Coordinates of C-alpha atoms in Angstrom, one line a residue:
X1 CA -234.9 -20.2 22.9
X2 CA -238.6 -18.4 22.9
X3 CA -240.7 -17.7 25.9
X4 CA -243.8 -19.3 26.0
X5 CA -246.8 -18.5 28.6
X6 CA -245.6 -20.4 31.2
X7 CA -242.6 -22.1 30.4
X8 CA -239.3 -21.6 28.5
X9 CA -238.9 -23.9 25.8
X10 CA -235.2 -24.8 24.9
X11 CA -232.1 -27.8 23.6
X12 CA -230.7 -29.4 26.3
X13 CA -226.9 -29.1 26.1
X14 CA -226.4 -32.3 24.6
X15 CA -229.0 -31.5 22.1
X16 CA -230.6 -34.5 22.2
X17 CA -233.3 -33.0 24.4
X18 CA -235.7 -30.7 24.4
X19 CA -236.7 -28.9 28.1
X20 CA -239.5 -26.9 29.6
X21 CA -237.9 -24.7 32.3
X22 CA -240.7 -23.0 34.5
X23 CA -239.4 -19.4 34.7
X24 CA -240.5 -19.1 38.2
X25 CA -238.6 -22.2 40.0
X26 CA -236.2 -22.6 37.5
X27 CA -237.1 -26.2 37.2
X28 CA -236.8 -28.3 34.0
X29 CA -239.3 -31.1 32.9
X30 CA -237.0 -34.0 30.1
X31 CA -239.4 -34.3 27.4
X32 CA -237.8 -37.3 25.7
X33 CA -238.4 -39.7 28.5
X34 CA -240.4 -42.4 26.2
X35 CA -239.3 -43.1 22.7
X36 CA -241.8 -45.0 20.5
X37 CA -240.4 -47.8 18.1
X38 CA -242.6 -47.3 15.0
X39 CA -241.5 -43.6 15.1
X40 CA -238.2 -44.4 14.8
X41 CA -237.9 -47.2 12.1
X42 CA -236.3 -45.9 8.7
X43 CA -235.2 -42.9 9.9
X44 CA -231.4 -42.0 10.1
X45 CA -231.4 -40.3 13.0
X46 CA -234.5 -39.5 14.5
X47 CA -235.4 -38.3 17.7
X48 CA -238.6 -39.3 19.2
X49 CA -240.0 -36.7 22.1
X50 CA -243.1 -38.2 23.7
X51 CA -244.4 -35.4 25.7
X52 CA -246.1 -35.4 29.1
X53 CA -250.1 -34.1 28.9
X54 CA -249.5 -31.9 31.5
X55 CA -246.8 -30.1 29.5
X56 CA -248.7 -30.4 26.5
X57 CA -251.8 -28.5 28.4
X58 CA -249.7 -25.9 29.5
X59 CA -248.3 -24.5 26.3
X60 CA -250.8 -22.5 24.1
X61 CA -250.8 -24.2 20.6
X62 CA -250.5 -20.7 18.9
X63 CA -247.3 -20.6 21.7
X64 CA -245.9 -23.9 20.1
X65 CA -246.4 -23.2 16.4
X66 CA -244.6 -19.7 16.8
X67 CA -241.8 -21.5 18.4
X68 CA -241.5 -24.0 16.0
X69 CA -241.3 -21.2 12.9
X70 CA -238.9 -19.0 15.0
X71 CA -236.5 -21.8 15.7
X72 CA -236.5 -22.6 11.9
X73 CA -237.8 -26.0 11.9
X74 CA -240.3 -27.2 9.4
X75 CA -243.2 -29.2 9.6
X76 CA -242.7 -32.4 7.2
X77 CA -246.2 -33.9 8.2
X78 CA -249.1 -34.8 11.1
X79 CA -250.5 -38.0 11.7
X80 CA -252.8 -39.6 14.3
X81 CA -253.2 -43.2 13.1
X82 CA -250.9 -45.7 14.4
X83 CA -250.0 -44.3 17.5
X84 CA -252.8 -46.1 20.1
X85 CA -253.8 -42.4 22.0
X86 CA -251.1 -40.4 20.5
X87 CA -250.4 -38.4 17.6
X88 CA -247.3 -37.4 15.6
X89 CA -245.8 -34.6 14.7
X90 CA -243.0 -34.8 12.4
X91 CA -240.5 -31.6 12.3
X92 CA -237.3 -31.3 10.3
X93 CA -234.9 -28.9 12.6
X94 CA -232.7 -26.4 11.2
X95 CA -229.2 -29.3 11.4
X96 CA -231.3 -31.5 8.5
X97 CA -232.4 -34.5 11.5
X98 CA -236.0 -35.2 11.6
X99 CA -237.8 -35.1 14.8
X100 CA -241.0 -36.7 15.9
X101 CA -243.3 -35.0 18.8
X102 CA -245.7 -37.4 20.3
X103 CA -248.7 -35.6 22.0
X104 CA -252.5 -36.7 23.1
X105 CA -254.9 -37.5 19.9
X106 CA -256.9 -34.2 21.1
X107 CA -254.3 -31.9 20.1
X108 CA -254.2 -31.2 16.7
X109 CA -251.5 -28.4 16.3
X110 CA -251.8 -27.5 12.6
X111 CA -255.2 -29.1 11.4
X112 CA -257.6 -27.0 9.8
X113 CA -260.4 -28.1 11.0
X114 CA -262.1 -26.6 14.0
X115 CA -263.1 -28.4 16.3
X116 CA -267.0 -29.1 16.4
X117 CA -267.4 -29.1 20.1
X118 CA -264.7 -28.3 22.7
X119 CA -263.4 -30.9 25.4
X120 CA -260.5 -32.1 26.9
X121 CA -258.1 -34.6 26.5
X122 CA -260.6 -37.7 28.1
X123 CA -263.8 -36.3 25.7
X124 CA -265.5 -34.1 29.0
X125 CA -267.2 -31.6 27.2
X126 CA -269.5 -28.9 29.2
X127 CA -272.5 -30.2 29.0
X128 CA -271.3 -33.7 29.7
X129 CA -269.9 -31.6 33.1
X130 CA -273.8 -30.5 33.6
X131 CA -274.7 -33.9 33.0
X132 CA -272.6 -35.3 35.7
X133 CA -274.4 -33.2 38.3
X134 CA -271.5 -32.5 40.5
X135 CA -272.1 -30.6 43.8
X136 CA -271.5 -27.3 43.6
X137 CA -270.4 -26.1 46.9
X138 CA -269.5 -22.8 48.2
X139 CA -266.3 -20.8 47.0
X140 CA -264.5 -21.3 50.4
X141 CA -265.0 -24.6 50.7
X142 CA -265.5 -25.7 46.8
X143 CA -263.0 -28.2 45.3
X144 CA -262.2 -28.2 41.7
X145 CA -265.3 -30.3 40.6
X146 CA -267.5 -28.1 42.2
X147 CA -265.7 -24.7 40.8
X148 CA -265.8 -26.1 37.0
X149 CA -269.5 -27.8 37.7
X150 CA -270.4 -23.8 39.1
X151 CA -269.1 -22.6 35.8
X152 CA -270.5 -25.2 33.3
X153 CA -273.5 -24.2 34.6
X154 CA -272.8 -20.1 34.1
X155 CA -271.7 -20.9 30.4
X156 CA -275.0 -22.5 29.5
X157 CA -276.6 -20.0 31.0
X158 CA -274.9 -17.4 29.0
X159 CA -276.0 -19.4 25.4
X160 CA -279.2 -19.3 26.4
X161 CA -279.6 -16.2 27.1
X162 CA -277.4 -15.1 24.1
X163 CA -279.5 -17.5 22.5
X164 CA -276.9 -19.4 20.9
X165 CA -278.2 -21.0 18.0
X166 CA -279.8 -18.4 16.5
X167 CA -276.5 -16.2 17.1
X168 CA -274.7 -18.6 14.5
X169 CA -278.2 -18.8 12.2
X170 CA -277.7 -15.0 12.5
X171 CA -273.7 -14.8 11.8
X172 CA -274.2 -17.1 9.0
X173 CA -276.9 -15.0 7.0
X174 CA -274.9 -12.0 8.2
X175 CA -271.9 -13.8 6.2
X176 CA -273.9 -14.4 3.3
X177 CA -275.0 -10.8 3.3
X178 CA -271.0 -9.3 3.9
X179 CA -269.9 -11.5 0.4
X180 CA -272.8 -9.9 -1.4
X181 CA -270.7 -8.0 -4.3
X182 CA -272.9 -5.0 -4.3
X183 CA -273.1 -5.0 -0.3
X184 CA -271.5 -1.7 -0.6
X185 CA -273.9 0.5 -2.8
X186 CA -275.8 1.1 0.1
X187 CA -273.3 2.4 2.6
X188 CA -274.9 3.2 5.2
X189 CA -277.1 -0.6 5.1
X190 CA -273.5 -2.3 4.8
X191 CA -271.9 -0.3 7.8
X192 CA -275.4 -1.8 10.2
X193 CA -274.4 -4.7 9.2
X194 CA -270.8 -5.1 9.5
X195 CA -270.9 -3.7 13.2
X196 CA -273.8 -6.0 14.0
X197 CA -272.0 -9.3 12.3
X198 CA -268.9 -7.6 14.3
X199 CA -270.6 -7.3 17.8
X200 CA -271.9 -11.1 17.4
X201 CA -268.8 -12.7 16.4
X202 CA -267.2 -10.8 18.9
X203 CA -269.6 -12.5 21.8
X204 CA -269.0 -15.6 20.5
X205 CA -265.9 -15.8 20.3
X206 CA -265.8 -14.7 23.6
X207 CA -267.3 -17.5 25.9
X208 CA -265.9 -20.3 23.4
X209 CA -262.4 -18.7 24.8
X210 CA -263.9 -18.8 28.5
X211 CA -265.3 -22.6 27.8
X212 CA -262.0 -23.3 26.2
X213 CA -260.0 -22.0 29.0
X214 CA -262.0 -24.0 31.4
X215 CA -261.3 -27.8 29.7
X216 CA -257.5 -26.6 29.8
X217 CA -257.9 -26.1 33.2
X218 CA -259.3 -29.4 34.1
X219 CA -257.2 -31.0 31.8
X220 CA -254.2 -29.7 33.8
X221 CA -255.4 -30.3 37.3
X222 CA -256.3 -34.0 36.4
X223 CA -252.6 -34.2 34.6
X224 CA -250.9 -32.7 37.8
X225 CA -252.8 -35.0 39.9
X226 CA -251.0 -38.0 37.9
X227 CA -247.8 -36.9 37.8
X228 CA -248.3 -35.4 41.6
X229 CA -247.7 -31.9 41.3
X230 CA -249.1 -29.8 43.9
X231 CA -247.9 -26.6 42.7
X232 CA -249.5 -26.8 39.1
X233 CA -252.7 -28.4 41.0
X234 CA -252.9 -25.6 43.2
X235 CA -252.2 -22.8 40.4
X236 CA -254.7 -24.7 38.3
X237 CA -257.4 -24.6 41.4
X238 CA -257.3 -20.7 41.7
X239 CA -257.4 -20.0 38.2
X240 CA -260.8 -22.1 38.1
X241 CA -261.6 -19.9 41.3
X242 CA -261.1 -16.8 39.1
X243 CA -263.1 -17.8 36.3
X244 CA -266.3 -18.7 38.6
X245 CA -266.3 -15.7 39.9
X246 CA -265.9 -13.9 36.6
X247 CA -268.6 -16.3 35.3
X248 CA -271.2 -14.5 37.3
X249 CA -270.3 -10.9 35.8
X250 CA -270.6 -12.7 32.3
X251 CA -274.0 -14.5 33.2
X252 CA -274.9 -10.1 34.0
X253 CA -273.4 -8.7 30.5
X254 CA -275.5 -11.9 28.8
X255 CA -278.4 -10.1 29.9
X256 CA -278.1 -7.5 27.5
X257 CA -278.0 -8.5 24.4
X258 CA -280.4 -6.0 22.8
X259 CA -279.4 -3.8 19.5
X260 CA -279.6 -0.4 21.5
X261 CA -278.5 -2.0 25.1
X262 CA -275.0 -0.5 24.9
X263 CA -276.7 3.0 24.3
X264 CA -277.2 6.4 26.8
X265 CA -280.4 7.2 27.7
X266 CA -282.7 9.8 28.6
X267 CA -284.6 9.1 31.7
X268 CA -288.0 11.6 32.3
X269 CA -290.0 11.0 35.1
X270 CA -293.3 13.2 35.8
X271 CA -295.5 13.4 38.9
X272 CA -299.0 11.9 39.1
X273 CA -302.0 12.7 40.1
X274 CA -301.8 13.6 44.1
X275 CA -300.9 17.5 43.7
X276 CA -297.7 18.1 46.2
X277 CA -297.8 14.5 47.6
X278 CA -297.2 13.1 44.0
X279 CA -294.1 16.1 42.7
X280 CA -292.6 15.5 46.0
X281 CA -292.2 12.0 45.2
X282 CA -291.2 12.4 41.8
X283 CA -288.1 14.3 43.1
X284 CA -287.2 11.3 45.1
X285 CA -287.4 9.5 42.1
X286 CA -285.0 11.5 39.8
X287 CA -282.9 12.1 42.7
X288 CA -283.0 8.0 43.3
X289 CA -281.9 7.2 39.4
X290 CA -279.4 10.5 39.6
X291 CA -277.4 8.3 42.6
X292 CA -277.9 5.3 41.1
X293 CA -276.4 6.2 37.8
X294 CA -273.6 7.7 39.5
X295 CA -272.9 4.3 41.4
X296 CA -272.2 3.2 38.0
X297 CA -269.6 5.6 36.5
X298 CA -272.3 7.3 34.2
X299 CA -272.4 11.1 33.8
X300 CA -275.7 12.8 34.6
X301 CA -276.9 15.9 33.2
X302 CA -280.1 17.7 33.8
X303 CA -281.8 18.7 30.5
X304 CA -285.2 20.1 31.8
X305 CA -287.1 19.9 35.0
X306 CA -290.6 22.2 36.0
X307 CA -290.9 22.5 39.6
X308 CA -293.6 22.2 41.6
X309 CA -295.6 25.1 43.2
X310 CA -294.9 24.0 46.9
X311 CA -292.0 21.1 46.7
X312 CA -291.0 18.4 44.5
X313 CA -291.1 18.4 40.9
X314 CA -293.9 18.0 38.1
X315 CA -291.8 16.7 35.5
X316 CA -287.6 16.1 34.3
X317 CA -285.5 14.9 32.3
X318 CA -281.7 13.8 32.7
X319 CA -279.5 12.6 30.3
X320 CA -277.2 9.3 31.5
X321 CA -274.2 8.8 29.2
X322 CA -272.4 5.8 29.9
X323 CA -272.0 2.1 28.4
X324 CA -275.2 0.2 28.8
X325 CA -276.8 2.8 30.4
X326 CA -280.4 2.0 28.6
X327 CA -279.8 -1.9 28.7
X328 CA -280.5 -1.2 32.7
X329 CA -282.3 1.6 32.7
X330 CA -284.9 0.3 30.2
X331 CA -286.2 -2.2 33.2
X332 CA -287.7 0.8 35.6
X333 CA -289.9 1.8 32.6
X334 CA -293.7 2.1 34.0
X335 CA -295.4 3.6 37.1
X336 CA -294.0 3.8 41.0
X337 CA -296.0 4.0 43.7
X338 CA -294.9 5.3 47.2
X339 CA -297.0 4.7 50.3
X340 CA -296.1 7.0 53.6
X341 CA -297.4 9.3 56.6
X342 CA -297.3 12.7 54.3
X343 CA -294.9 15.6 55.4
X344 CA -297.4 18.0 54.4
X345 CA -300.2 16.7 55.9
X346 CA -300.5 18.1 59.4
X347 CA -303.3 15.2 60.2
X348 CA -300.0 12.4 59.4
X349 CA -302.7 10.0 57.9
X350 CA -301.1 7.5 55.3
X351 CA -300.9 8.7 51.4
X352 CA -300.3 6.7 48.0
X353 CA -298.3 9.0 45.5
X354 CA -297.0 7.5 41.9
X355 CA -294.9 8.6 39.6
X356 CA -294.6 7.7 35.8
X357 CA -290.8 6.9 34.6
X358 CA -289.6 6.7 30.9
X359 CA -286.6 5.8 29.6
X360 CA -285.3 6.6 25.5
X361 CA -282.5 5.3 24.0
X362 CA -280.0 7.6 22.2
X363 CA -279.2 5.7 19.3
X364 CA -275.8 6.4 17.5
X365 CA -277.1 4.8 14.6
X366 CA -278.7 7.4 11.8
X367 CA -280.6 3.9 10.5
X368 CA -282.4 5.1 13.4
X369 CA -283.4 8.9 13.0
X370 CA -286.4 10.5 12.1
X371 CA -285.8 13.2 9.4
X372 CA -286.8 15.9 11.0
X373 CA -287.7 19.1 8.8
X374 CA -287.9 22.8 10.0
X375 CA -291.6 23.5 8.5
X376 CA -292.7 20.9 11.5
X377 CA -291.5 22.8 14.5
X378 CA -292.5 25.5 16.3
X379 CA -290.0 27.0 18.6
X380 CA -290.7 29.0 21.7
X381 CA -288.5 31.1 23.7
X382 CA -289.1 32.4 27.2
X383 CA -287.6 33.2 30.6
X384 CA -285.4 30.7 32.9
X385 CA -287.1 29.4 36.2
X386 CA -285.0 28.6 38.9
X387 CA -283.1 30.5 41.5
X388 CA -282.1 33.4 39.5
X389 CA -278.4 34.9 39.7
X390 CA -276.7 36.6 37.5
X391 CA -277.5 36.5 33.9
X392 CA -280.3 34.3 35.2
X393 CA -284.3 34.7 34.4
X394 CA -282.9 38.4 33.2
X395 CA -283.2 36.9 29.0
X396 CA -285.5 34.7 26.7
X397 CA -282.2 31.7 26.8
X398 CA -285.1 28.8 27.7
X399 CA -286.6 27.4 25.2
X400 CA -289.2 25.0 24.0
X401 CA -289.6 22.8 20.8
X402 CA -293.0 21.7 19.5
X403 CA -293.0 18.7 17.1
X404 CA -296.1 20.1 15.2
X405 CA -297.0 16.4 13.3
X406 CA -296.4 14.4 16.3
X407 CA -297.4 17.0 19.2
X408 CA -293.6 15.8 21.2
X409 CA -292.5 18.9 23.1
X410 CA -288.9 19.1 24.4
X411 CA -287.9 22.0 26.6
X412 CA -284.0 22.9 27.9
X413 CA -283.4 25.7 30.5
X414 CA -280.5 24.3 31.9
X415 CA -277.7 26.5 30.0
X416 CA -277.0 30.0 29.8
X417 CA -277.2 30.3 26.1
X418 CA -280.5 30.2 24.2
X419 CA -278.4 28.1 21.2
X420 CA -276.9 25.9 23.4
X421 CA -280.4 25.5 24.8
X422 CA -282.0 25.0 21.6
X423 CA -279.3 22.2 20.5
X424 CA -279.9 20.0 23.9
X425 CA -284.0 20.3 22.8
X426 CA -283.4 19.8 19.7
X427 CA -281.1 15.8 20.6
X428 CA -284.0 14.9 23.0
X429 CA -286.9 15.5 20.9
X430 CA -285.1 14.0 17.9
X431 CA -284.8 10.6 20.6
X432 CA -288.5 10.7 21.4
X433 CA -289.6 11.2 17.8
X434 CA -286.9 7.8 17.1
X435 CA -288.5 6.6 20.0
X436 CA -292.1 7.0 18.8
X437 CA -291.5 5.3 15.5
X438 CA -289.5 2.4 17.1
X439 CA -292.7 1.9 19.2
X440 CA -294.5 2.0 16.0
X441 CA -292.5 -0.5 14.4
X442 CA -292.7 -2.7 17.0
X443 CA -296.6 -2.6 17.3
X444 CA -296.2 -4.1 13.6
X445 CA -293.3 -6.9 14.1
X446 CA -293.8 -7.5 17.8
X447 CA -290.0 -6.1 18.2
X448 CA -288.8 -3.8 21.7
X449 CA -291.4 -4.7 23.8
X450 CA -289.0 -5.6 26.5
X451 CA -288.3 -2.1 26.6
X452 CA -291.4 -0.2 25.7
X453 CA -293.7 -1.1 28.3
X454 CA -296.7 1.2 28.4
X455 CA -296.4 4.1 30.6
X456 CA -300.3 4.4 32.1
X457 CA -301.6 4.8 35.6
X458 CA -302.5 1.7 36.2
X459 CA -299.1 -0.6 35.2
X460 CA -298.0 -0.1 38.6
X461 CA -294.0 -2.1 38.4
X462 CA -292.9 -1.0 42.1
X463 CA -294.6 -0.1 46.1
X464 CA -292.1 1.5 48.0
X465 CA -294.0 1.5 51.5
X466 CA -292.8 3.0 54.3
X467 CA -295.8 2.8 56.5
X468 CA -296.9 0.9 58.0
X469 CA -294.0 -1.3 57.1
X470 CA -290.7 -0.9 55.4
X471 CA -290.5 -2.5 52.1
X472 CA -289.9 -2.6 48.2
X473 CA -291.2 -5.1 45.7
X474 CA -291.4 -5.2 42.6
X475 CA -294.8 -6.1 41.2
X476 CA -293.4 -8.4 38.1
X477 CA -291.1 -10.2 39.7
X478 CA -291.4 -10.6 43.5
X479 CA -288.3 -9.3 44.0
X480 CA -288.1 -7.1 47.4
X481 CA -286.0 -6.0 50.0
X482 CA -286.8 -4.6 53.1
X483 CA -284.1 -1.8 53.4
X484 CA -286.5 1.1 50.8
X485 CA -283.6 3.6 52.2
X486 CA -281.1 2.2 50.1
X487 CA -283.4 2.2 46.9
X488 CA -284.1 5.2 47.2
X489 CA -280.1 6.2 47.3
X490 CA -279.9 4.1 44.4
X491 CA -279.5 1.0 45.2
X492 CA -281.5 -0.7 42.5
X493 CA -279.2 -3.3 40.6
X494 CA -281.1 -6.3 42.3
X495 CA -284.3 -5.3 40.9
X496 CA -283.0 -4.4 37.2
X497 CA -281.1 -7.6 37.3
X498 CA -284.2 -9.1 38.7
X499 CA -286.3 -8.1 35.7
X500 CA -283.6 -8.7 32.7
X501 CA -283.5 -12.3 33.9
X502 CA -287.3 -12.7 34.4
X503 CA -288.2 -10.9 30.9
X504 CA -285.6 -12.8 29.3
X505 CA -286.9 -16.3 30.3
X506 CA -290.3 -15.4 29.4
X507 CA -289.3 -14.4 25.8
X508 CA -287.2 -17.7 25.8
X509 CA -290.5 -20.3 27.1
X510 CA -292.6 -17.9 24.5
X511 CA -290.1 -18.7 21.1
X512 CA -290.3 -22.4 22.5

């Protein structure tokens, strides 16, 4: 006896008979209610299991063929031809009889072919679901047409936006270049692409498993709907409720797709021109990504921040570790602009501040780095700002690194040792030197542009106005909501997601 995923395979006591008993209910399904004639001629003793399609659906085929090993039986052959819809399976068990399984021509337990397009038992295939242009209701009120029509939909959404064929043009040179026999005299090239044919073969096999799982699903709800079972119709229903809600969270992660997506990030944002009005804003800014990062699980850190004279800040940087932190974070690249009755203007007339924000991947990969060699900086060393305390402002721990070909400055105060200091400089002026020569690489191949928008005064991406109305739009795609309270507590998923869509279709209608 072996325990399957849903059922429990096993000999009835006459051993004639083979029975699915559902573990739950403790009912068993006969599955040697039909026996064909032409399976049964010239065999001594032969018995013929034709199997119903709803049982067949509900056993995994990996589930079957690890059965059919562990209960020492052995496969003698598989045919399809000859049997009108059905196939044949013929097993030898473990007592010397042979024994012929009967199942729908779509399953195919041990061929070694895959299949070139997945569908179910009847041919439906997910685009032929899109095709069919069923209604797509509501969850509450959605039967199962419109939950697998909802999900259809999701998947090709995904492959396009994955960009599915030239994924498998990609996997397929990536193949070509892993059986290379001299891959491996250049490590550090074979390791970039390993992980990269790795991370693509791992995406697709990913939604084939989530289209696959769908077909099974409809198979089994139109099964159950012949043989009238309500309970496996139900069960069948909420699993395809599950997976259309989980299809929207994978329609999300098919947004990024980008090499350094899955990366941490620095974010630096810097006050513009506006004196007090403009550092007070850029406060709310890296205060706004600070709670907004923390909505998502990712740890902040402060790396460097110069106050302003009177309030706010004229420039910071904060460090956001977490999965996919850039893949967001690289769509709130470019200028905000606020517009408000100023707090420190005692006439309470209307002001427009902006603020410029940045955002640099920190790569993992060394493919990446800029050699950086010591002859090319100049380090400088001074005093702590900030509140003071003790051990505070009282030594030279701050300290500031000049890139002297490039002119990038990064500066850390934020810990108490001068070497611990110097190391956090060091990490984010080594990211904005890799930064600068990704942006130079993709001025030449038209690569990262997605992500490197220019940072100028006039790319305005966002108006926060909060006089004389309350509002927040985003300038590149329309997007807005009129709460600008909860974007500026970081609320800001709708526009990122907003963006990653709308960039992403425009790169698609550009390649076609």
């Amino acid at each position: 006896m072996k325990t399957m995923s849903s059922f429990i395979l096993k000999r009835s006591r006459t051993g004639s008979s083979l029975l699915f008993q559902n573990p739950k209910t403790k009912s068993s399904t006969l599955c040697s209610s039909q026996v064909d004639s032409s399976a049964k001629s010239n065999q001594n003793h032969t018995v013929s299991h034709s199997w119903s399609n709803s049982t067949v659906a509900k056993i995994m085929r990996r589930d079957l063929k690890d059965w059919i090993l562990a209960s020492r039986y052995c496969v003698l052959g598989e045919n399809i031809s000859g049997f009108g819809s059905n196939g044949l399976l013929r097993l030898k068990n473990p007592c010397g009889s042979t024994e012929v399984l009967l199942f729908p021509r779509g399953c195919r337990w041990f061929s070694t072919q895959a299949a070139v397009e997945p569908s179910t038992s009847d041919g439906l295939t997910v685009d032929g679901i899109v095709a069919s242009q069923w209604t797509i209701l509501d969850e509450s009120e959605g039967d199962w047409k419109s939950h697998a029509a909802a999900i259809a939909q999701s998947i090709q959404v995904i492959k396009k936006r994955l960009q599915w064929k030239n994924l498998n043009l990609r996997l397929n040179l990536l193949s070509a270049e892993l059986n290379k026999p001299n891959l491996w005299d250049d490590p550090v090239h074979a390791g970039r692409i390993s992980r990269e044919q790795g991370s693509l073969m791992g995406k697709m096999k990913e939604v084939k498993a989530f289209e696959q799982e769908l077909l099974e699903h409809i198979d089994m709800i139109k099964l159950a709907r012949e043989e009238n079972d309500t309970e496996l119709e139900l069960e069948s229903l909420e699993a395809l409720l599950t997976m259309r809600r989980k299809s929207k969270e994978k329609e999300l992660d098919a947004l990024l797709s980008g090499e350094l997506d899955p990366c941490s990030c620095y974010i630096e944002v810097q006050a513009g021109a506006g004196g007090t009005e403009s550092m007070d804003w850029a406060s709310m800014v890296l205060q706004m990504y600070k709670s907004w990062a923390q909505r998502r699980g990712y740890r902040v850190t402060l790396m460097d921040e110069m106050p302003g004279e009177i309030a706010g800040i004229k420039r910071a940087t904060i460090k956001v570790d977490g999965e996919y932190a850039f893949g967001y974070a690289k769509a709130e690249v470019g200028v905000h602009r606020l517009v408000r009755i100023s707090p420190f203007d005692s006439g309470k007339r209307r002001h427009t501040s902006f603020a410029a924000v940045a955002v640099i991947p920190i790569s993992g990969d060394s493919s990446t780095h800029v050699q950086i060699n010591e002859s090319d900086l100049r380090i400088e060393r001074f005093r702590s700002g900030g509140a003071g305390g003790q051990h505070a402002n009282t030594t030279d721990s701050a300290v500031r690194i000049i890139h002297i070909p490039t002119g990038i400055t990064a500066t850390c105060q934020n810990e108490r040792s001068q070497h611990q200091n110097k190391a956090s400089a060091m990490g984010v002026l080594q990211s904005r030197v890799n930064q600068l020569e990704i942006a130079r690489q993709a001025q030449m191949n038209a690569e990262h542009t997605q992500s490197l928008t220019d940072i100028s005064w006039g790319n305005q991406i966002r108006t926060y106005v909060l006089h004389p109305y309350r509002m927040v739009k985003d300038l590149r795609t329309n997007y807005e909501v009129s709460d600008p309270d909860s974007v500026l507590e970081g609320d800001l998923d709708g526009f990122i997601l907003s963006y990653l869509s709308a960039s992403l279709d425009k790169d698609e209608g550009g390649q076609q």
